[in-house]
Tab-separated table of C-alpha atoms in Angstrom:
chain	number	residue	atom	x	y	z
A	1	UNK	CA	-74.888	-247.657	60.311
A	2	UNK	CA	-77.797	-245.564	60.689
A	3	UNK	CA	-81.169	-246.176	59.082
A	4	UNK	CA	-84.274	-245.168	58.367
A	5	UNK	CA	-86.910	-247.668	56.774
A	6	UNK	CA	-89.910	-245.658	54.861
A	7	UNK	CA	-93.031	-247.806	55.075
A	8	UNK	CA	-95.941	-247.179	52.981
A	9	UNK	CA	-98.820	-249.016	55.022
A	10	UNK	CA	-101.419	-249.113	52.407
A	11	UNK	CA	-99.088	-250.835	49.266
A	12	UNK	CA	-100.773	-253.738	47.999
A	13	UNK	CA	-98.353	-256.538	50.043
A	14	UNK	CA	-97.247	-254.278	52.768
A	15	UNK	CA	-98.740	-255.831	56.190
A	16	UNK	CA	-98.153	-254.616	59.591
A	17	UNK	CA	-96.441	-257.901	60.195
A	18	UNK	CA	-94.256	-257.928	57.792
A	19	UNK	CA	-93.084	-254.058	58.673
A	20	UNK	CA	-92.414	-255.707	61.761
A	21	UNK	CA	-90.533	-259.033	60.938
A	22	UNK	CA	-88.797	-256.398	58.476
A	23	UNK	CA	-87.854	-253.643	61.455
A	24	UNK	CA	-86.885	-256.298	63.994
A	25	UNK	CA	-84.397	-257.959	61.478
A	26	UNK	CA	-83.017	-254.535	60.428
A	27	UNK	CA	-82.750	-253.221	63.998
A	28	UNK	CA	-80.382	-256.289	64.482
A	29	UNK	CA	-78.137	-255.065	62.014
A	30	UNK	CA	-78.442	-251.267	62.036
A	31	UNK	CA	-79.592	-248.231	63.989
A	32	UNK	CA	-83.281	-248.127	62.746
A	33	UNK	CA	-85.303	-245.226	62.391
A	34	UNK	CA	-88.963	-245.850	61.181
A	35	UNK	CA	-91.441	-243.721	59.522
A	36	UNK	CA	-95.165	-244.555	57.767
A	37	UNK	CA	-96.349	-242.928	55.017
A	38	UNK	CA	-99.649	-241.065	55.424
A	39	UNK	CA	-99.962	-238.263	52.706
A	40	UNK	CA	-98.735	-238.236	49.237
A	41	UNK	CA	-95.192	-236.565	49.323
A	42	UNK	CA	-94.351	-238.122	52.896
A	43	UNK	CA	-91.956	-240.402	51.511
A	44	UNK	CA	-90.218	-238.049	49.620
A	45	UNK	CA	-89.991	-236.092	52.740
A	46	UNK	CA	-88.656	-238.236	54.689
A	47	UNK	CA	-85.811	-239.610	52.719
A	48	UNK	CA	-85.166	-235.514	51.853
A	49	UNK	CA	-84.680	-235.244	55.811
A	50	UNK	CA	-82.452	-238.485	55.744
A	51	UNK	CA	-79.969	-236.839	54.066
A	52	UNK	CA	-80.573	-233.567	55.997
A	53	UNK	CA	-79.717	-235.700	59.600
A	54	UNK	CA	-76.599	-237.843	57.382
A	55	UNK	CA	-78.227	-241.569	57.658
A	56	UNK	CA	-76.470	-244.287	55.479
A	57	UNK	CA	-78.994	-245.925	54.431
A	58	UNK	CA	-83.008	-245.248	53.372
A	59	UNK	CA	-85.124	-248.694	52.916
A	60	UNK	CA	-88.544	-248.342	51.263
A	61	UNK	CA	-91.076	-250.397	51.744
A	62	UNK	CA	-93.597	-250.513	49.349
A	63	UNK	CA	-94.516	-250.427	45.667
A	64	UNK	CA	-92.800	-248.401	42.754
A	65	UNK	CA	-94.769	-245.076	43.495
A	66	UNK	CA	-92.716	-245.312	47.419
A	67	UNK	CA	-89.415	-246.235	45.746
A	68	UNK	CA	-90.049	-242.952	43.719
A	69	UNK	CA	-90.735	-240.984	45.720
A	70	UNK	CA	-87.901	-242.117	48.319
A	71	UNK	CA	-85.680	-241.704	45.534
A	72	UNK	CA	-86.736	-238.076	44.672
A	73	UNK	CA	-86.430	-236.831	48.407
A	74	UNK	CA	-82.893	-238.663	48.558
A	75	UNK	CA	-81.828	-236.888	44.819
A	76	UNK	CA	-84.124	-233.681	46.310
A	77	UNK	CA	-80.570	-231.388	46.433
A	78	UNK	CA	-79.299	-233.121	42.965
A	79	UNK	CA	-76.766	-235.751	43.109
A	80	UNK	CA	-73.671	-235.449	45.213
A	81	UNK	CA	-71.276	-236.871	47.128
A	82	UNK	CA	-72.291	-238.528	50.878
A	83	UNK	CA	-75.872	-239.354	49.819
A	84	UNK	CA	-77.334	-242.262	51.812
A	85	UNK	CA	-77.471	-246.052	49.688
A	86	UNK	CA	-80.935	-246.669	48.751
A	87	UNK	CA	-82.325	-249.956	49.813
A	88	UNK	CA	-86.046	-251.932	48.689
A	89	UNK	CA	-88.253	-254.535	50.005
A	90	UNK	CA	-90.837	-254.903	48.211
A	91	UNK	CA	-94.363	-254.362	49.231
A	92	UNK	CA	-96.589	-253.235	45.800
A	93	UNK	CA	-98.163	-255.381	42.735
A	94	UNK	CA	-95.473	-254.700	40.158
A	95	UNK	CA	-92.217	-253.805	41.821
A	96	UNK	CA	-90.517	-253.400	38.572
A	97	UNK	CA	-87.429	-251.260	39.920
A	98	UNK	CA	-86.942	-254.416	42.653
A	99	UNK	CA	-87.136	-257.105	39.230
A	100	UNK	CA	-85.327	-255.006	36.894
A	101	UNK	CA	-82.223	-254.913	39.881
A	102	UNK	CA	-82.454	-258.489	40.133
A	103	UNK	CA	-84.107	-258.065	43.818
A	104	UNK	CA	-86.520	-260.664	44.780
A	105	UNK	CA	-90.041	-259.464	44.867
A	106	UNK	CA	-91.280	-261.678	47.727
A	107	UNK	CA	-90.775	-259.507	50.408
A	108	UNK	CA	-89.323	-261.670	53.381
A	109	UNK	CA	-86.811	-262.960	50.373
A	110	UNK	CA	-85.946	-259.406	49.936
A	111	UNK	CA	-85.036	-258.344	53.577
A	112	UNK	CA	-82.958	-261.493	53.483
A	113	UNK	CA	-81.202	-260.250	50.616
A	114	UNK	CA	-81.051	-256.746	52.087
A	115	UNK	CA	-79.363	-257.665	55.029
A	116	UNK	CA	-77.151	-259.791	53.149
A	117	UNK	CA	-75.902	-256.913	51.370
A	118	UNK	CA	-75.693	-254.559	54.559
A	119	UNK	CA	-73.622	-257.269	56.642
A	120	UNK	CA	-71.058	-257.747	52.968
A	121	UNK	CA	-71.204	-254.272	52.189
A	122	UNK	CA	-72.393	-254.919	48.901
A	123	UNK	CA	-74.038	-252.082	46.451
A	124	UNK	CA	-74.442	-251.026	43.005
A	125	UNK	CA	-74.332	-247.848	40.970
A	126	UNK	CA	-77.310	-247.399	38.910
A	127	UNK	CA	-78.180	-244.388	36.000
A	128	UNK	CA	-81.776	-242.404	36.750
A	129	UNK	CA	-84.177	-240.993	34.268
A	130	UNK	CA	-84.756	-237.529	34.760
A	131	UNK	CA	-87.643	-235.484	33.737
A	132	UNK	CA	-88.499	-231.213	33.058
A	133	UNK	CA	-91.627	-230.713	31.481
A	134	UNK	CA	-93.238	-227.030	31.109
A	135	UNK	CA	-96.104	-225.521	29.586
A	136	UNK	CA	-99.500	-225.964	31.129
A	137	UNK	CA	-98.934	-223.188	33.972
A	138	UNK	CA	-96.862	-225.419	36.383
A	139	UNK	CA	-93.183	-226.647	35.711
A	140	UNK	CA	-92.390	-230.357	36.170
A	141	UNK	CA	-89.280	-232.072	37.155
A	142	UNK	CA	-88.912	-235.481	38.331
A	143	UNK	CA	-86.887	-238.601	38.837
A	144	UNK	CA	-87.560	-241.816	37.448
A	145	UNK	CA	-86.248	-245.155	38.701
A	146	UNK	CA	-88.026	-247.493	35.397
A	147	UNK	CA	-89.950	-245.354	32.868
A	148	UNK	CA	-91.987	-242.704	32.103
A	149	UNK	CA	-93.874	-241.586	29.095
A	150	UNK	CA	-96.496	-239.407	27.194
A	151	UNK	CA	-99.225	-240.497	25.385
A	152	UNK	CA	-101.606	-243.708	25.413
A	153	UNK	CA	-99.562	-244.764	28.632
A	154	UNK	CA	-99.950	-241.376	30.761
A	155	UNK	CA	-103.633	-241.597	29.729
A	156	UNK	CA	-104.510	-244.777	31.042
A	157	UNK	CA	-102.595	-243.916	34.210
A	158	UNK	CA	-104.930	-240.903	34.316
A	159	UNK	CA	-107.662	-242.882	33.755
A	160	UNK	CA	-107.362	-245.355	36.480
A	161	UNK	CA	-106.070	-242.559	39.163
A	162	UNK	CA	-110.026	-240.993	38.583
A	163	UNK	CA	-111.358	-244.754	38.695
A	164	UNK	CA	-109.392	-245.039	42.597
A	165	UNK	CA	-110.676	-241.575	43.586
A	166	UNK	CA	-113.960	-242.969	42.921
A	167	UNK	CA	-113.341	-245.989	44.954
A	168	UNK	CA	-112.344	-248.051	42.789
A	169	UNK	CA	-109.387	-250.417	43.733
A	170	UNK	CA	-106.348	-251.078	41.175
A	171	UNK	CA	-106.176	-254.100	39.540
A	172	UNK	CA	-105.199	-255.965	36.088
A	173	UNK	CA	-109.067	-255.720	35.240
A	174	UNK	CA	-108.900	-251.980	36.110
A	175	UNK	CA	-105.682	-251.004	33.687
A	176	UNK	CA	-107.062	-253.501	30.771
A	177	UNK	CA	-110.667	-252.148	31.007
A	178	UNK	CA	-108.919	-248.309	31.306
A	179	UNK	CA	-105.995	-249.364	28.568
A	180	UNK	CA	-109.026	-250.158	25.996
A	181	UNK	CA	-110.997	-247.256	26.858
A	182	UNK	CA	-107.970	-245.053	26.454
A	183	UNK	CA	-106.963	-246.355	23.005
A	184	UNK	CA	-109.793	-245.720	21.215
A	185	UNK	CA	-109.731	-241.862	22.472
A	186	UNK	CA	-106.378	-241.968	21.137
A	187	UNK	CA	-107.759	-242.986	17.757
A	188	UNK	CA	-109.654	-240.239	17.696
A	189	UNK	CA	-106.911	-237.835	17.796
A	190	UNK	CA	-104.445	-236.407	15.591
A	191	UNK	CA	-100.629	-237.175	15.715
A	192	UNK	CA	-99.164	-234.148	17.619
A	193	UNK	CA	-95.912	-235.567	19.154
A	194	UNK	CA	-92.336	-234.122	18.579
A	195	UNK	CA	-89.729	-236.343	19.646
A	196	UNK	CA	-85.895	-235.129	18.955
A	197	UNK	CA	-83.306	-237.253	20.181
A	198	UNK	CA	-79.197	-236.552	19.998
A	199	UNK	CA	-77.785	-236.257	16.571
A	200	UNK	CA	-80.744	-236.936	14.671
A	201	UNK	CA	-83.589	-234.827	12.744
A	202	UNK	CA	-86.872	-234.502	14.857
A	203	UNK	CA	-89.334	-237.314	14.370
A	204	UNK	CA	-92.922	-235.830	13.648
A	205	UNK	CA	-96.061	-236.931	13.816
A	206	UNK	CA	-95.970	-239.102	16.811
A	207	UNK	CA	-98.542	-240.559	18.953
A	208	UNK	CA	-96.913	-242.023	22.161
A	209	UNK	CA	-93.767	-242.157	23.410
A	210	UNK	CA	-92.125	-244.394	26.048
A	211	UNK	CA	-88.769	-243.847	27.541
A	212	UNK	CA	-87.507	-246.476	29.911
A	213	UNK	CA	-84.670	-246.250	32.443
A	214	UNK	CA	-84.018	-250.322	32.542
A	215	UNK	CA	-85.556	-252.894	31.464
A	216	UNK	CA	-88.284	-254.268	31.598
A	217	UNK	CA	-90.817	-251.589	30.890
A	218	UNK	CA	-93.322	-253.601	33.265
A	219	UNK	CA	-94.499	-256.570	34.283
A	220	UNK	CA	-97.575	-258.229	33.623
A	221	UNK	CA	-97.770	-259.953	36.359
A	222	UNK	CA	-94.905	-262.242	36.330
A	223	UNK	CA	-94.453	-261.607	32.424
A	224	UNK	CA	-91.700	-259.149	32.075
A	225	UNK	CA	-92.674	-256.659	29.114
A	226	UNK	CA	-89.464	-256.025	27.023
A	227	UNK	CA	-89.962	-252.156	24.909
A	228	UNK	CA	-86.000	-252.008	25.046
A	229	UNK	CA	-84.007	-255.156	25.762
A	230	UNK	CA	-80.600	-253.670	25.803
A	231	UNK	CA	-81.512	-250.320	28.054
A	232	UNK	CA	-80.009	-251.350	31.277
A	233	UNK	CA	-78.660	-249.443	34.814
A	234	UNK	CA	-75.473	-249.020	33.027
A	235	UNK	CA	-76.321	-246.909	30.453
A	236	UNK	CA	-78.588	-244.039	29.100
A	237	UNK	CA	-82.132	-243.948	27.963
A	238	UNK	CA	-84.628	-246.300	25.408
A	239	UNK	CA	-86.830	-244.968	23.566
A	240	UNK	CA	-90.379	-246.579	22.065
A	241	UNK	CA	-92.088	-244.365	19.557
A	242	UNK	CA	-95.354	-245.376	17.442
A	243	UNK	CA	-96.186	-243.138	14.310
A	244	UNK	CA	-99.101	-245.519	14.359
A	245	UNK	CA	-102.208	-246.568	16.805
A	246	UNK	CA	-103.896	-248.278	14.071
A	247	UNK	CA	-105.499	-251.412	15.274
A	248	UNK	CA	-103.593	-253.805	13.108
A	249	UNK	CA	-100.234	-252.131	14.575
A	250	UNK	CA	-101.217	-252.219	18.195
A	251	UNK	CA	-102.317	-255.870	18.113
A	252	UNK	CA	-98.884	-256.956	16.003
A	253	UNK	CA	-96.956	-255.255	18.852
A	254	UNK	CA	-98.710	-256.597	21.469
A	255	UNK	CA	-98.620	-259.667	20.773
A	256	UNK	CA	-95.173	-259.851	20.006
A	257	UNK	CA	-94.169	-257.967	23.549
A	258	UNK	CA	-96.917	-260.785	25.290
A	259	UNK	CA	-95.389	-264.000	23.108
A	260	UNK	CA	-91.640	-262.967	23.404
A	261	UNK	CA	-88.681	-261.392	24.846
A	262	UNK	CA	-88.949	-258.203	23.761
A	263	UNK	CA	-86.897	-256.545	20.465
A	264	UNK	CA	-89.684	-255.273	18.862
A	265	UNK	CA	-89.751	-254.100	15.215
A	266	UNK	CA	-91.423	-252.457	12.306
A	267	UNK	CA	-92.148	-249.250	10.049
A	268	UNK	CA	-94.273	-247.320	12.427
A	269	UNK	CA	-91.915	-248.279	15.213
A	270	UNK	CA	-89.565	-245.110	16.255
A	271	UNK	CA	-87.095	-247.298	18.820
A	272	UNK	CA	-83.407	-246.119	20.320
A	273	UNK	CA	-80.962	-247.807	22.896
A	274	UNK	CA	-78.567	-245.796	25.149
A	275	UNK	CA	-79.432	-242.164	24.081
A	276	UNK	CA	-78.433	-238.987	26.617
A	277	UNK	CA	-81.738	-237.211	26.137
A	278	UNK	CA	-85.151	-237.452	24.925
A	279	UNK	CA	-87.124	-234.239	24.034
A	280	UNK	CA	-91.097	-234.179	23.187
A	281	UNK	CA	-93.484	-231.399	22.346
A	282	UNK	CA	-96.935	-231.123	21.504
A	283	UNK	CA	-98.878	-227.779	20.069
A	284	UNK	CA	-101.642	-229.464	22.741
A	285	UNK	CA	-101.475	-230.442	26.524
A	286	UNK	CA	-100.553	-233.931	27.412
A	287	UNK	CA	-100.500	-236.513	30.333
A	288	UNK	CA	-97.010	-237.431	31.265
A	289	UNK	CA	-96.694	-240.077	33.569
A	290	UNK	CA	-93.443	-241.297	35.632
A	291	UNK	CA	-93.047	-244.794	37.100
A	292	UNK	CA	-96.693	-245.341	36.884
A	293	UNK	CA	-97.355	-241.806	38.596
A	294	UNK	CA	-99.469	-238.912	36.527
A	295	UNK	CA	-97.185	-236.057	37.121
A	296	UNK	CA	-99.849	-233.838	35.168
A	297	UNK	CA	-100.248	-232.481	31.357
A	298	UNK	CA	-97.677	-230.929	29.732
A	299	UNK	CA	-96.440	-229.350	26.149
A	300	UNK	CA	-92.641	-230.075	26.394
A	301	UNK	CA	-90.860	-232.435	28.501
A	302	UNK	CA	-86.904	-233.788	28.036
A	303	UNK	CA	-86.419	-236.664	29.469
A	304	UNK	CA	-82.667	-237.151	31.031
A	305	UNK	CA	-80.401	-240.226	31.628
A	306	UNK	CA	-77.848	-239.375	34.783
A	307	UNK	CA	-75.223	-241.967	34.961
A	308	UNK	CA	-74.645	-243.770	38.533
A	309	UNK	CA	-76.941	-241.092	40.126
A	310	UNK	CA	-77.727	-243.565	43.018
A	311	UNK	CA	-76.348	-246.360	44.901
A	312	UNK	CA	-78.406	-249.273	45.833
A	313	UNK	CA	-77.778	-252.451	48.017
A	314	UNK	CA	-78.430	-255.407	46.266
């Protein structure tokens, strides 16, 4: 089997020793290839030329923004037959695609588990979030392995992308102080947001919108945060609308996501399971955000679900 691992050298829990305890246990097991990240894109790149030269396999190693953009160079063509199995080791802060797969997040656990699945030949088909989005002078389009979204969510991922080109380095305190900052700009605003989804009549005045791929939507640490319970790899899209950003709302919701499992409810709430398409527009630019990643503003963006688009060793 021929492989090439993707390293990201500046994630948050990637260490040159552990790319190396990673690369020697691979090598035992594989043909290993080995490429480090050092410009935004290179991932993507790489993985692209992966399929190009017909390896099996494409490891990253990293946080959610590598698995991304590994995924998006392997899926660069489309789906189709022959494409190499995608496997992860975790090496970021939230490594949500790695918990919502079941994958432990400790990274020597992982590589464990990853050769594990290379020696039994186990793998899994897993549905993708897709996004197009148009209408600020640049088309979008985009995969997404765990959520993406317009709204209060893009925003504070806008926000803390300025803080870090500033200097600034990500953390909780970071997002929280951004989240807050963010939310009462919202409130400022008026509800702009279109959101049509299959079979039913648009939904207007909306203020965010969140579509997941899986679930969870996030962690919080090690506190799972549950928008759609029963979206899953298996199936299509979930969808979490608010009508609302009042302050009672977003503290009821909150605190129900932080205090239980998820299945969130109420009036302002717009929520769907398992729908084939998403489709929001705005008469004003927004941020749109995938897998924690600003993608950029836009005015209309569908969001896709593609059954079994990838394969992934677990």
């Amino acid at each position: 089997m021929r492989a090439l691992l993707v390293v990201n050298p500046q994630a948050t829990a990637t260490t040159a020793a552990g790319r190396d305890v990673l690369a020697h246990a691979l090598a035992s097991d594989v043909k290993l290839d080995i490429v480090e990240t050092d410009y935004r894109g290179h991932a993507a790149d790489a993985a692209a030329r992966a399929v190009v030269d017909g390896y099996d396999l494409v490891v990253a190693h990293g946080g959610d923004g590598t698995v991304n953009e590994v995924v998006n160079g392997v899926l660069r063509e489309g789906t189709q037959p022959g494409l190499p199995m995608l496997g992860v080791v975790p090496g970021g802060s939230a490594n949500v695609f790695a918990g919502a797969l079941g994958l432990p997040r400790d990274p020597v656990e992982a590589t464990y588990r990853l050769l594990q699945a290379i020696e039994h030949g186990t793998s899994r088909k897993v549905s993708l979030g897709h996004v197009t989005a148009a209408g600020t002078g640049a088309d979008h389009a985009r995969w997404f392995t765990f959520n993406a979204g317009v709204g209060w969510d893009a925003d504070v991922v806008a926000g803390v992308e300025e803080q870090r080109a500033k200097g600034r380095q990500a953390s909780p305190s970071l997002y929280a102080q951004t989240a807050l900052t963010s939310y009462f700009s919202q409130r400022r605003r008026r509800s702009t947001l279109t959101v049509k989804i299959p079979d039913e009549p648009a939904f207007e005045d909306v203020r965010l919108a969140f579509v997941s791929n899986t679930d969870p939507w996030t962690y919080l640490r090690d506190k799972a945060i549950r928008l759609n319970p029963s979206t899953s790899f298996d199936g299509g899209l979930g969808l979490f609308a608010l009508h609302g950003v009042g302050l009672p709302t977003v503290l009821r919701y909150v605190t129900h996501l932080l205090a239980t499992d998820g299945n969130p409810k109420g009036g302002n709430l717009l929520r769907r399971d398992d729908v084939e398409y998403v489709r929001v527009t705005s008469p004003e630019p927004v941020n749109l955000q995938v897998d924690g990643d600003l993608l950029g503003t836009c005015t209309e963006v569908e969001f896709t679900g593609v059954t079994g688009a990838l394969t992934v060793a677990v």
